[in-house]
Structures are given as structure tokens and as C-alpha cells.
Amino acid sequence: MPPNTTASSGQQPGKSRRKKGRRGRLIVLVLVLALVGGVAYGGYWSISTVRASFPQTKGSISLDGLSAPVDVKRDGNGIPQVYASSDEDLFMAQGYVQAQDRFYEMDVRRHMTSGRLSEMFGKGQVDNDEFLRTLGWDRVAKEEYDTKLSPATKKYLQAYAKGVNAYLEGKEGEEISLEYAALGFSNDYKPEKWTPVDSVAWLKAMAWDLRGNMQDEIDRALMTSRLGPKQIDDLYPAYPYGRNKPIVQDGQYDDLTATFEQSDSASGASGTSTGGTTGQSSSGTASSALQTQLTGLYDVLDDLPTAVGVNGNGIGSNAWAVSGEHTITGKPLLANDPHLSASLPSVWYQMGLHCRTVSSKCQYDVSGYTFAGMPGVVIGHNQNISWGMTNSGVDVTDLYLQKLTGNGYLFDGTVKPFSSREETIKVVGGASKKIIVRETQDEKIKGGETLPGMPLLSDRDDELVKVGKKATVDAAAPDRGDGYGIALRWTALDAGTTMDAVFAMDKAADWNDFREAAALFEVPSQNLVYADTQGNIGYTLPGKIPARDKDDDGRLPAPGWDSKYEWTGYVDQDELPFELNPKRGYIVTANQAVVDQDYPYTLTTDWGYGARSQRITDLIQSKIDDGGKISTDDMRQMQLDNSSEIAKLLVPQLLKIDIADKDVREAQKLLEGWDYTQDADSAAAAYFNAVWRNILKLAFGNKLPKELRVEGQCLWVDPVNTTGPADETEKVRECGQREADQAQPDGGDRWFEVVRSLMDDPDSDWWKTPRSGTRPAADNRDKLFERAMIDARWELTAKLGKDIDTWNWGRLHRLFLKNQTLGTEGPGFLQYALNRGPWRLSGGEATVNATGWNAAGGYGVIWVPSMRMVVNLGDLDKSKWINLTGASGHAYSSHYTDQTNKWAKGELLDWSFSDKAVEENTSDTLVLKP
């Protein structure tokens, strides 16, 4: 165990257990029975068992398939730098080394992407497998491999798979990972050989968790059961362009205006929608059919294990580049810290891939963050350029309500038959299960392109089928017939070339090379930030981004029976925004709007609202305005900025309120003189965030439908469809249905903007809340704020004690790292063996140091800066990096979480790149021989 941490045996922070066994987490139930039956696990977990899977890092190993020796040099943190003489040897060695450290993680990932979790973990995963088979990630990955990827990419994927399989050769499960030894209690599962498609499929999982506004699409539709269009608009305010700048300010998009004028039907509405419903609602999509279908769909989605994020919620990131005119070195600096789920091991694996001599035979000299299970470097730098990524949030998914008729669906007045395929789900320790996956037909669209058929997601839940047969819809929709279903249109379900893009970026030599590589990066659509050793900084938005009819902004699920809601094509790569060497001397991306309102395509209506991006911009600009030059450490300090933008807005108003209760007044005084910085040891930060959470609950959370509220939290509410407030005797008791880390209001920067927009309307209905027990009712903004301060005082008294001198933010805001399989809900001794934490963290929601928490569910850390890096283009050896955990996936390795304490403190490690620097920092050298 690392110092200053304790093992956790409880639930994951922010997670609540599903009632009635609905939640199907990765748990081996028969393992519990084996232990109860008297397995002497104390003797079983011998030192030899624990160490059996540790990698060999010194000496030499012979591998069939290598053409020449390969050196693997590991530093004191176990981070490998690989040196080879050919591309194939380089990627074969990468596969071998990643398997040494992370094969169990890789194996779980490929079973998830292929919908085969039940083969490892039993019948509890059948529902997940059914849904994943319906999406068909592995089928699309195979199509990509067979038809889309370049011969060179296939060669590298084959070499990588060869390396993984060389590691597996002749090994029993316990020699690969401790988890396999645990699985050995209950089944005879044996890892199978790795394939190139296993690597490609991981890109689909990454794209799923970064899929854009699908969650908002569902939430807006669910809100219609209790809120009207104006109220929903209040909760999705317009992007504040006047206050928070978009990414591209001096950029370009080639010949776009002329193209747009020639064919406005190929685009969405001009500019970005400022809220409001569209014509979709009049077509019956905001109906009881949609309500009930989406509620069931959300339950299915919520059960899925996450790949890199929290099922698409809260996924953010920071990346920015500063040109040499503003830096100490005179060359650019580039920073990146993607915000993803807190996972153990980290989703990232640090690695260097070096050709001893860069030539046509061996083309790579690149270092950075990789995904275990996939060759190449995803984020990092080579000898010429550096790049970072943040999620663009562009809308690449649409849900469609389909009118079912027999084994067909209605489309433009014609019943079309579904195409179907049979899938067999194998279940360890049980009988196999067969399912039928139905999809709509491929559709030809303008320009001769074809949209692939959409999978019918609602087939994966029997209740959805039953409800669809009974649901009513608005008059404009077709008759119910055999019911309604939900289908998904998503760019990642079409074969693409993102794997080609990874290798092309890894060897790009300049801006033009990088732009050409980025054009291949189809899904997920990411903001790509660039800097090079020649002094250039740049930004480009790649991706396969749909164009929609001008009446369809993608805000709500669409009527699938009307072709006008089909996509009209894809935005041409030359028409996507980019920026090179802007006059201001820096580029900031933090999930804010990419473009201003003059851009003619609707990329999304659901940008992040720019709290983080504007804070980063202000920090950079203030340094420039003071005449200073920015250093690598300045970039690191910016990454750690804990300032709360919502506190700056609310605290002055909170301090004006006259509080009668002396205990509450004592807490209120914590806010006097507070600098709005959310340090872990700050009592003021603890109290303010509790007040913020209670403001959101009272003003908004208690007024949302049960489908969005926290599971198990119950309220007495007016029945739906009443014309006015109900008598107390007529109220109905409704309990929330959503996981605590997924519920609303989550407290992110959208809610910052909601509250900001209501501050000048102190008598808004949103500020009204009824009396509850001894707590007073509120009929205006300040009364609600007073009530929130009272509730917060007693909430923290219960959690932290009455003595406010003992309060601090870190006691509430804790990070637990959990192994995402057997450590999540497995037996206590396995949780103790595999999990780590807690760490008390600074930062918060929508701060630059984005240690995210969900205000509806609690204060525990849900997503984090999954890594941090600062690249110094003036001297690459002076670059810095850190990972959330460590290089190793082996629970008792010294490199399991050896970076976490430094990460929590905001420290960075030296990042060696040159041969000399790597050699000076090498602790172990392993030679892989032919």
C-alpha cells in the first residue's frame, strides 16, 4: 500500500447500489460462494502467487518474430522506453511490454468491446453483453480492419498482436495477473490470443464515452414530463459568447461561405441554437412513448461499464498552447490534462517508442500516453511536434423514435423490414443465450453517400417493448400500431480510419503533416492542439461530423418515420475550423464552444459553457499583461488552479443575507475574506460547496422528474398533468431513479450559467421552495439562499462535526481508486487487495483542476485529470508528465500507484526523451532478442 492511503472496502464514491439486482457490475458471484465454502485464501495468496505475474525487466528474452534485438529501458517509475531498428519490431515490442504490465486490463477491455463479458464474469453481465452486441463495436472494428485501414497500419497491428501473444505463450492465468488467480476459484477461464481487431475495437469504446450530447438529448426529453418548453430552456441557457471566448477566434475554414450559400439544405440552422425545442416536439417525440422508452434506455445505458469516462457525463479536458513570444524559452509550451473517470489502473500507459535511426525502415521517435491494448501513442510528442486533445462535444449521435409494425418500421409512409442478425452470448458457468439484433436499412442520402442502418436499442429491454405497444403519442405522430422503439444513429457505427490517424500523427513532422493526419481522425471528434519545435502553435477540429436539415438541431430525439430528420451528409474536412499562430499568441481548449455564432454549421447546441477555458485564458493573459514570460512550471501551476467561478458570483450575495441562527452565521463567516480557492484544507470551500449543492437541490433538483433525480431520494410531488398545485392529500410520492454520479443537477458549468441568468430575477418561480420540517419555505432568491445556508450548515455538521474548525474540503472531496472489475463490488478481501485510497483532493467541478463531483449525489470525486503533461518545445527533455496511477496493473507492484501521491499534490515527473536523458534515468534494461 502507498503511504498515507488506506484500503477501501465500501462502495465507489458517488455510486449507489441498484435495487432488486438491476445493476450488473463486473462481479464473480460464485467466487463469494467458494470463499464461504471454506477456501483458505490466506494460504492461497502466497508471495509466489502475488509475484508470479510481475514482469521481467532485466536480462534478455527471446521472441520469435523479431528481426533484430530491441531494448526496453525502464526508469525508476517503471515507465518503458523501447528502442528498435524497424517499425514492426517496435510495435511488436510495444505489445509485449504492455502485456507484461497490463494484460488483464487489456483482456477485460476486449471482452467489453466485443460484448463477451459473460465469458469472464458470468450471467451478471448478460444484459451488458446484449447491449454491446447490439451496438456491434467489434463488427465495425473488423470492417475497418478489412476495408478501411492502410496496409502499413494493418502491418503494425499485426506486429503488436504478435508481441502480445509472445508474452502469453505458455503462461497460466496466475502467471499473467492476480485477477486471473482469483477467477481460477470459480471457472477455468483461459485468455485467448490477441488479434488486430481487438486493438481497433478499443477506439469504439473510447468514442462511446466521448460521444457528445446524447445524454442531454435524453435528459431534455425526460424533462418534458414535468417541465414546459420555457422551463427547459431556462435549464439549457445560451452559450455566453460575450464572456467566454470560443476556441477559434482568428481561424479559417476553407471556402465554407461559398459552399454554404450554394446548398443551405446540407447544413443545420445558421449559428448555434440558443435553446428551445424544435419542430420535433410537434411530431410527437415529446410524448409518453418517448418518455417511457428513454427511461428504460437510460437504465440500460447506466448499467454499462465505462471505458474512459462516466458514460458520457462530465467528460472534459484542458489543453492549451502558448507561443514562444510569451515563454521563457522562446519556443512554445503545450499543456494537456484530459478529465476522465478515476480508474485503477489509469486508462493511460506512458511509453516511448524510438527507432534507433529514423528512416524509411523505421519511422518513429515518439513518446507519450498510450492505451494498453493499442499500438502507437495517442497524446504526446515526437522529435518535431507535440499535440494534446480535449473532447469537442460535437453532436455525432441522434436517437430516433421508430414506429414498429410487425418486423418492420415506418419510414416516409412505407413499412420497411428490419435487417437482423443472431448473436450467441456464451456464459461461463451457465447456458449460452441467443439474441436477435434488429437494424433499420441503410439509407442513401444527398451526394451519393450511404448512412448505415441503425440498431434498435429498445430490443434489449423487454419492458421497453411492452411499453412501446401501450404508449400514447401526440396527434401528429402515426398511430401506435405495434408500438414504438428507440434506434441510434452514431458516426462510430460506420467504419473509419482513426487507427491510421494515430500512426500518422506519431510521425508527423510539421503542421501540414499533422493536419493531414488529423483528417483521418474520424471518431471520436476531438479538439487537437498543436505546437512544434519551429515555433508554431495551432488548433484543428477533425472528425466525421453530421450535417442536418436546417429545421433539425439534434437537441431532441427525432421521429424516425420522417426522412427530413435524417442526416443530410457530413461536414467536409476543409470546412471544419482550424487556427494557426493566432495574433494573441495562445490557443485554449477546455470544451467551450469551438466557433462563434457566425459559423454556418450547427456542430452542437451543447457546448461546455467555458468556465474553465476562460479562467485559463485569464491566467495566461494576466501573465502577458504583466510583462512576464511563461515557464513550464507556470503551465503546471495553471493546471492546478482551484478557483471557483460560481463562488465569485454567489459569495457576495450570500454574505449580504442576515442569518438569525448563530451556528449558521458562524458558518457564513467562513466565506468572509475567502479567495474562492478550493484547496483541500479549506473550510470555506467545504461550506460553500455544501451551500451550492443545496441551492441546486432546492431551486432545481426537487422540481425535476424522478428519472433525473438520485435513486432512492423520495419527494411528495404534484401528480403529472395537474393544472395547478395539488392539495397536500393529492400529492404522490416519487423516488429518484438515477445513479448518484449521473443525476441532475450535477453542478457543472451549465448550472453556473443557469444560476447566473436567474440572479437578476429574484422573484423567479425557480427560487420558490416549500417548507420542509423545521426548514422555512422560500418565495424569492435570498430566502432560498438563506435556506440553503441553513441546510448546508447542518449537513456538514452531520458529515464533519459541529466544530467548524475541523472542517475542510478534502474531508468531503475524496478520491477512491477502484479496480474496475473485481475491486468494484467483489468480496472484501479482494477489494482490500486491489483498491487504493482515499486521497483528499483540492479542486472541484468546472475548475481548471477539475476533480469532478456530482452536486446531486454527493461530494466524492468522480472524474479527474487522468494525466497531466507540459511539453517544452525548446528542450523536450525538460518536458514534464504524470499519470493518475502507475505503469503497472499488478496490485502489489511498486508501480501500481506510485505516481498517485505526486499527482494528488500537483507534482510532475521529468519526461526524458533524448537517448542521453533516457540512458541517465534508466533503472532496468531488458533486451528482447530474435
Coordinates of N, CA and C in Angstrom, one line a residue, residues 260 267-273 550 597-602:
F260 N -21.6 27.0 -48.5 CA -22.9 27.0 -47.7 C -24.0 27.7 -48.5
S267 N -26.9 21.9 -44.4 CA -26.4 22.2 -43.1 C -27.5 22.3 -42.1
G268 N -27.1 22.6 -40.9 CA -28.0 22.9 -39.8 C -28.4 24.4 -39.9
A269 N -29.1 24.8 -38.9 CA -29.5 26.2 -38.8 C -28.3 27.1 -38.7
S270 N -28.3 28.3 -39.3 CA -27.1 29.2 -39.1 C -26.8 29.5 -37.7
G271 N -25.6 29.3 -37.3 CA -25.2 29.6 -35.9 C -25.5 28.5 -35.0
T272 N -25.3 28.7 -33.7 CA -25.6 27.8 -32.7 C -26.9 28.1 -32.0
S273 N -27.8 27.1 -31.9 CA -29.1 27.3 -31.3 C -28.9 27.8 -29.9
K550 N -31.9 22.1 -41.8 CA -31.9 23.3 -41.1 C -33.0 23.4 -40.0
Q597 N -21.0 32.4 -33.4 CA -22.3 32.2 -33.9 C -22.4 32.4 -35.4
D598 N -21.3 32.9 -36.0 CA -21.3 33.1 -37.5 C -21.0 31.9 -38.3
Y599 N -20.5 30.8 -37.6 CA -20.2 29.6 -38.3 C -21.5 28.9 -38.8
P600 N -21.6 28.6 -40.0 CA -22.9 28.2 -40.6 C -23.4 26.8 -40.2
Y601 N -22.5 25.9 -39.8 CA -23.0 24.6 -39.5 C -23.3 24.5 -38.0
T602 N -24.3 23.8 -37.6 CA -24.6 23.6 -36.2 C -23.8 22.3 -35.7

